[in-house]
């Protein structure tokens, strides 16, 4: 991994992964491409940035050749809620985009990182301690593209020896870039609302347990997997990984320890609740732990404290913060 391309670089994972890779590999060795969101100044000024539609294979190929890329972190994708609103577009971006990346990787001998998701599972999957290898019959378009994506990656690995590795991410919590249209977005929105209004109205039921992870762990996992010794990997692709398995109620209680006046209410959105109910409550990630040494650093309490400090700092810089939450208790 010497010259890297990050697709979806303006998204929730991409915006942070790009900066960590630039620190580790040198800014000139990490090319970032995005499409619909504006890149922030840090992303623009720290290295090469290009606007590119992932559905355009020639454009992907040109960037890879121009910058002699050897590894592609392919993060461009529509998330679960948006994909359900626009299923045809989701198929186009998530599947045609992945196919383009795999084809370019095949022709240019690149390794590929592909993020799958808890969304790749469905109602028939065991919800507790979801095994690494188990039934996958999702009934959302997002899930369909994630399962098909996992299989397509396996196919390119077996048929063309493309070095494809991937993870099944849980919901991701981060302060830098807002998530964009997922069911687990509540776990990010809640922090903004807690700091700005000291109140949050959650669209999921209080007891909806889902796997979550803080972004530094998610970024670290992707890099670590791509650097793992191939001889140690039995699965190589679609590894279950998790860190924190929580409900909205538990997350609210932890936030309340720092912002005592914080109030949580609930107005269930049946569409998003139905998607959440079809996902695992807690994945078994022992294969990742055994095969390439995955371990998370951020527990619920450490993550919440860090989120509140960093987000308060960001919001005060942006002149957003109002009221009592200016001074959360740490
Ligand atoms: C979503 O909610 O769609 C994503 C995911 C869990 O893949 N965050």
Coordinates of C-alpha atoms and ligand atoms in Angstrom, one line a residue:
X1 CA 0.0 0.0 0.0
X2 CA 2.1 2.9 -1.3
X3 CA -0.2 5.0 -3.5
X4 CA -3.9 5.1 -2.5
X5 CA -7.1 6.2 -4.0
X6 CA -10.1 6.9 -1.6
X7 CA -13.5 7.1 -3.3
X8 CA -16.3 8.7 -1.4
X9 CA -13.7 10.9 0.3
X10 CA -16.1 13.6 1.3
X11 CA -18.3 11.1 3.1
X12 CA -18.5 10.2 6.8
X13 CA -15.7 7.5 6.7
X14 CA -13.8 8.9 3.7
X15 CA -13.2 12.4 5.1
X16 CA -11.4 10.9 8.1
X17 CA -9.7 7.9 6.5
X18 CA -8.2 10.2 3.8
X19 CA -6.5 12.4 6.5
X20 CA -5.2 9.4 8.5
X21 CA -3.8 7.8 5.3
X22 CA -2.2 11.1 4.3
X23 CA -0.5 11.3 7.7
X24 CA 0.7 7.7 7.5
X25 CA 1.7 7.5 3.8
X26 CA 2.5 11.1 2.9
X27 CA 0.0 13.5 1.5
X28 CA 1.1 13.1 -2.1
X29 CA 0.5 9.4 -1.9
X30 CA -3.3 9.6 -1.2
X31 CA -5.6 10.8 -3.9
X32 CA -9.2 11.7 -2.8
X33 CA -12.2 11.6 -5.0
X34 CA -15.7 12.7 -4.2
X35 CA -18.9 13.6 -6.0
X36 CA -22.0 15.2 -4.4
X37 CA -20.7 16.7 -1.2
X38 CA -18.3 19.7 -1.2
X39 CA -14.8 18.8 0.1
X40 CA -13.7 20.7 3.2
X41 CA -10.6 22.9 3.1
X42 CA -8.5 20.4 5.0
X43 CA -9.2 17.7 2.4
X44 CA -8.7 20.1 -0.5
X45 CA -5.5 21.7 0.8
X46 CA -3.7 18.6 2.1
X47 CA -3.4 16.7 -1.2
X48 CA -4.9 15.9 -4.5
X49 CA -8.7 16.0 -4.7
X50 CA -10.8 15.3 -7.8
X51 CA -14.6 15.4 -8.4
X52 CA -15.6 12.1 -10.1
X53 CA -18.7 10.1 -10.6
X54 CA -18.0 6.5 -9.5
X55 CA -20.3 5.3 -12.3
X56 CA -17.8 6.6 -14.9
X57 CA -15.3 3.7 -15.2
X58 CA -13.0 5.7 -17.6
X59 CA -12.7 8.5 -15.0
X60 CA -11.8 6.0 -12.3
X61 CA -9.3 4.4 -14.6
X62 CA -7.7 7.7 -15.5
X63 CA -7.1 8.7 -11.9
X64 CA -5.6 5.3 -11.1
X65 CA -3.2 5.5 -14.1
X66 CA -2.3 9.1 -13.6
X67 CA -1.4 8.6 -10.0
X68 CA 0.0 5.1 -10.2
X69 CA -2.5 3.9 -7.6
X70 CA -1.9 0.5 -6.1
X71 CA -4.7 0.4 -3.5
X72 CA -8.3 1.6 -3.7
X73 CA -10.4 2.3 -0.6
X74 CA -13.8 2.3 -2.2
X75 CA -16.2 4.1 0.1
X76 CA -18.6 5.8 -2.4
X77 CA -22.1 4.4 -1.7
X78 CA -25.7 5.4 -0.8
X79 CA -26.7 4.5 2.7
X80 CA -29.8 2.5 3.9
X81 CA -32.5 5.2 4.1
X82 CA -31.6 7.0 1.0
X83 CA -31.2 3.7 -0.9
X84 CA -34.7 2.8 0.1
X85 CA -36.0 6.1 -1.2
X86 CA -34.2 5.7 -4.5
X87 CA -33.6 1.9 -5.1
X88 CA -32.6 2.1 -8.7
X89 CA -30.1 4.9 -8.1
X90 CA -28.7 3.0 -5.2
X91 CA -28.2 -0.1 -7.3
X92 CA -26.5 2.1 -10.0
X93 CA -24.1 3.8 -7.5
X94 CA -23.5 0.9 -5.1
X95 CA -23.2 -1.9 -7.7
X96 CA -22.0 -0.2 -10.9
X97 CA -19.6 1.9 -8.8
X98 CA -18.1 -1.3 -7.2
X99 CA -18.0 -3.1 -10.5
X100 CA -16.0 -0.2 -12.0
X101 CA -13.6 -0.1 -9.1
X102 CA -13.1 -3.9 -9.3
X103 CA -12.5 -3.8 -13.1
X104 CA -10.0 -0.9 -12.8
X105 CA -8.3 -2.9 -10.0
X106 CA -8.2 -6.0 -12.2
X107 CA -6.6 -4.1 -15.1
X108 CA -4.1 -2.2 -13.0
X109 CA -3.3 -4.7 -10.3
X110 CA -4.7 -2.7 -7.4
X111 CA -5.8 -4.0 -4.0
X112 CA -9.3 -3.0 -3.0
X113 CA -11.0 -2.3 0.4
X114 CA -14.8 -2.7 0.3
X115 CA -17.0 -1.6 3.3
X116 CA -20.0 -3.9 3.8
X117 CA -22.4 -3.4 6.7
X118 CA -24.7 -4.8 9.3
X119 CA -27.2 -4.0 6.6
X120 CA -26.1 -7.1 4.7
X121 CA -28.1 -9.2 7.2
X122 CA -31.9 -9.6 7.4
X123 CA -34.7 -10.9 9.6
X124 CA -33.7 -14.6 9.1
X125 CA -30.2 -13.9 10.4
X126 CA -29.5 -14.7 14.1
X127 CA -29.8 -11.3 15.7
X128 CA -27.6 -12.0 18.7
X129 CA -23.9 -13.0 18.2
X130 CA -24.5 -13.0 14.5
X131 CA -22.0 -15.5 13.1
X132 CA -19.4 -14.5 10.5
X133 CA -20.8 -17.1 8.1
X134 CA -24.6 -17.2 8.3
X135 CA -27.8 -16.6 6.4
X136 CA -28.0 -13.3 4.5
X137 CA -31.4 -12.4 3.1
X138 CA -31.8 -8.6 3.6
X139 CA -35.0 -7.0 2.4
X140 CA -33.7 -3.5 1.8
X141 CA -32.0 -2.3 -1.4
X142 CA -29.0 -1.2 0.7
X143 CA -28.7 -4.7 2.0
X144 CA -29.1 -6.3 -1.4
X145 CA -26.2 -4.1 -2.7
X146 CA -24.1 -5.0 0.3
X147 CA -24.6 -8.8 -0.1
X148 CA -24.1 -8.6 -3.8
X149 CA -21.1 -6.4 -3.3
X150 CA -19.5 -8.9 -0.9
X151 CA -20.1 -11.7 -3.4
X152 CA -18.8 -9.6 -6.3
X153 CA -15.6 -9.0 -4.3
X154 CA -15.3 -12.7 -3.6
X155 CA -15.7 -13.4 -7.3
X156 CA -13.0 -11.0 -8.4
X157 CA -10.7 -12.4 -5.7
X158 CA -11.3 -16.0 -6.9
X159 CA -11.6 -15.5 -10.6
X160 CA -9.0 -12.7 -11.2
X161 CA -6.9 -12.8 -8.0
X162 CA -7.7 -9.2 -7.2
X163 CA -6.7 -8.6 -3.6
X164 CA -10.1 -7.5 -2.2
X165 CA -10.6 -7.2 1.6
X166 CA -13.6 -5.9 3.4
X167 CA -15.5 -5.3 6.7
X168 CA -19.1 -5.4 7.8
X169 CA -19.3 -2.0 9.6
X170 CA -21.8 -1.3 12.3
X171 CA -23.3 2.2 12.7
X172 CA -20.5 4.7 12.8
X173 CA -20.3 7.7 15.2
X174 CA -18.2 10.7 14.3
X175 CA -18.0 14.4 14.7
X176 CA -16.2 15.5 11.6
X177 CA -18.6 14.8 8.8
X178 CA -22.3 14.1 9.3
X179 CA -23.6 10.7 8.2
X180 CA -25.8 10.9 5.2
X181 CA -29.0 9.0 5.2
X182 CA -28.6 5.9 7.3
X183 CA -30.7 4.3 10.0
X184 CA -27.9 4.6 12.5
X185 CA -27.7 8.4 11.9
X186 CA -29.6 8.9 15.2
X187 CA -26.4 8.0 17.1
X188 CA -24.7 11.1 15.5
X189 CA -27.7 13.5 15.4
X190 CA -28.2 12.9 19.2
X191 CA -24.8 14.6 20.0
X192 CA -25.5 17.7 17.9
X193 CA -29.0 18.0 19.5
X194 CA -27.6 17.4 23.0
X195 CA -25.1 20.2 22.6
X196 CA -27.3 22.6 20.8
X197 CA -30.8 22.1 22.2
X198 CA -30.2 19.7 25.2
X199 CA -33.0 17.6 23.8
X200 CA -33.3 15.0 21.0
X201 CA -36.4 13.3 19.5
X202 CA -35.3 9.9 18.3
X203 CA -36.8 8.1 15.3
X204 CA -36.1 4.6 16.7
X205 CA -37.6 2.9 19.7
X206 CA -35.8 3.3 23.0
X207 CA -34.8 -0.4 23.1
X208 CA -33.5 -0.8 19.5
X209 CA -30.2 -2.4 20.1
X210 CA -27.6 -2.1 17.3
X211 CA -23.9 -2.4 16.9
X212 CA -22.0 0.9 16.8
X213 CA -18.4 2.1 16.6
X214 CA -16.5 5.3 17.0
X215 CA -14.8 6.5 13.8
X216 CA -11.2 6.3 14.9
X217 CA -11.7 2.5 15.5
X218 CA -13.5 2.2 12.1
X219 CA -10.6 3.9 10.3
X220 CA -8.0 1.9 12.1
X221 CA -9.8 -1.3 11.2
X222 CA -9.8 -0.6 7.5
X223 CA -6.1 0.2 7.5
X224 CA -5.2 -2.7 9.7
X225 CA -7.1 -5.2 7.6
X226 CA -5.4 -3.9 4.4
X227 CA -2.0 -4.3 6.0
X228 CA -2.7 -7.8 7.5
X229 CA -0.6 -10.8 6.5
X230 CA -2.5 -12.6 3.8
X231 CA -1.3 -15.9 5.2
X232 CA -3.3 -15.3 8.4
X233 CA -6.6 -14.6 6.6
X234 CA -9.1 -17.4 6.2
X235 CA -11.9 -15.0 5.2
X236 CA -10.2 -11.9 3.7
X237 CA -13.5 -10.2 2.9
X238 CA -16.7 -9.1 4.7
X239 CA -15.4 -9.5 8.3
X240 CA -17.9 -8.8 11.1
X241 CA -16.5 -6.1 13.3
X242 CA -18.1 -4.3 16.3
X243 CA -17.3 -2.3 19.3
X244 CA -20.3 -1.0 21.2
X245 CA -23.7 -2.7 21.1
X246 CA -26.3 -0.1 22.4
X247 CA -29.9 1.2 22.4
X248 CA -30.9 4.8 22.0
X249 CA -31.9 4.7 25.7
X250 CA -28.4 3.7 26.8
X251 CA -26.7 6.3 24.6
X252 CA -29.0 9.0 26.0
X253 CA -28.2 7.9 29.6
X254 CA -24.5 8.2 28.9
X255 CA -24.9 11.6 27.3
X256 CA -27.0 12.7 30.3
X257 CA -24.0 12.0 32.6
X258 CA -22.2 14.9 30.9
X259 CA -25.3 17.1 30.1
X260 CA -27.7 16.5 33.0
X261 CA -30.4 18.7 31.5
X262 CA -30.5 16.6 28.3
X263 CA -33.9 15.2 27.5
X264 CA -34.7 12.3 25.1
X265 CA -38.1 11.8 23.5
X266 CA -39.3 9.4 20.8
X267 CA -41.3 9.7 17.6
X268 CA -40.9 6.4 15.9
X269 CA -40.5 6.5 12.1
X270 CA -42.0 3.1 11.0
X271 CA -39.8 2.9 7.8
X272 CA -36.5 3.4 9.6
X273 CA -37.6 1.3 12.6
X274 CA -38.4 -1.6 10.2
X275 CA -34.9 -1.5 8.7
X276 CA -33.3 -1.4 12.2
X277 CA -35.4 -4.3 13.3
X278 CA -34.1 -6.4 10.4
X279 CA -30.5 -5.9 11.4
X280 CA -28.4 -7.8 14.0
X281 CA -28.4 -6.6 17.6
X282 CA -24.9 -7.8 18.2
X283 CA -22.4 -9.4 15.7
X284 CA -19.8 -12.0 16.6
X285 CA -16.5 -10.5 15.4
X286 CA -14.2 -13.2 16.7
X287 CA -13.0 -14.1 13.2
X288 CA -11.6 -10.6 12.7
X289 CA -10.1 -10.7 16.2
X290 CA -8.4 -14.0 15.5
X291 CA -7.4 -13.6 11.9
X292 CA -5.9 -10.1 11.8
X293 CA -5.9 -8.9 15.4
X294 CA -9.0 -6.6 15.3
X295 CA -9.7 -4.9 18.6
X296 CA -11.6 -1.7 19.3
X297 CA -10.2 1.0 21.6
X298 CA -13.4 3.1 22.3
X299 CA -16.0 1.9 24.8
X300 CA -19.3 3.6 25.1
X301 CA -18.2 5.9 28.0
X302 CA -14.9 6.9 26.3
X303 CA -16.5 7.5 23.0
X304 CA -19.3 9.7 24.4
X305 CA -16.8 11.8 26.3
X306 CA -14.6 12.3 23.3
X307 CA -17.5 13.0 21.0
X308 CA -18.8 15.7 23.3
X309 CA -15.5 17.4 23.7
X310 CA -14.6 17.3 20.0
X311 CA -18.0 18.2 18.7
X312 CA -18.4 21.1 21.2
X313 CA -15.1 22.4 20.0
X314 CA -16.2 22.1 16.4
X315 CA -19.5 23.7 17.0
X316 CA -18.1 26.6 19.0
X317 CA -15.7 27.2 16.1
X318 CA -18.6 27.2 13.7
X319 CA -20.5 29.5 16.1
X320 CA -23.3 27.0 16.5
X321 CA -23.5 26.3 20.3
X322 CA -26.2 27.9 22.3
X323 CA -27.4 27.6 25.9
X324 CA -26.2 25.4 28.8
X325 CA -24.5 22.8 26.7
X326 CA -21.6 25.2 26.1
X327 CA -20.2 23.6 29.3
X328 CA -20.9 19.9 29.4
X329 CA -19.6 18.2 32.6
X330 CA -16.6 16.0 32.0
Ligands
LIG1 C1 -26.8 2.9 7.7 O1 -27.4 3.2 8.7 O2 -27.3 2.8 6.6 C2 -25.3 2.7 7.8 C3 -25.0 1.3 8.0 C4 -25.2 0.6 9.3 O3 -24.5 0.6 7.1 N1 -24.7 3.5 8.8

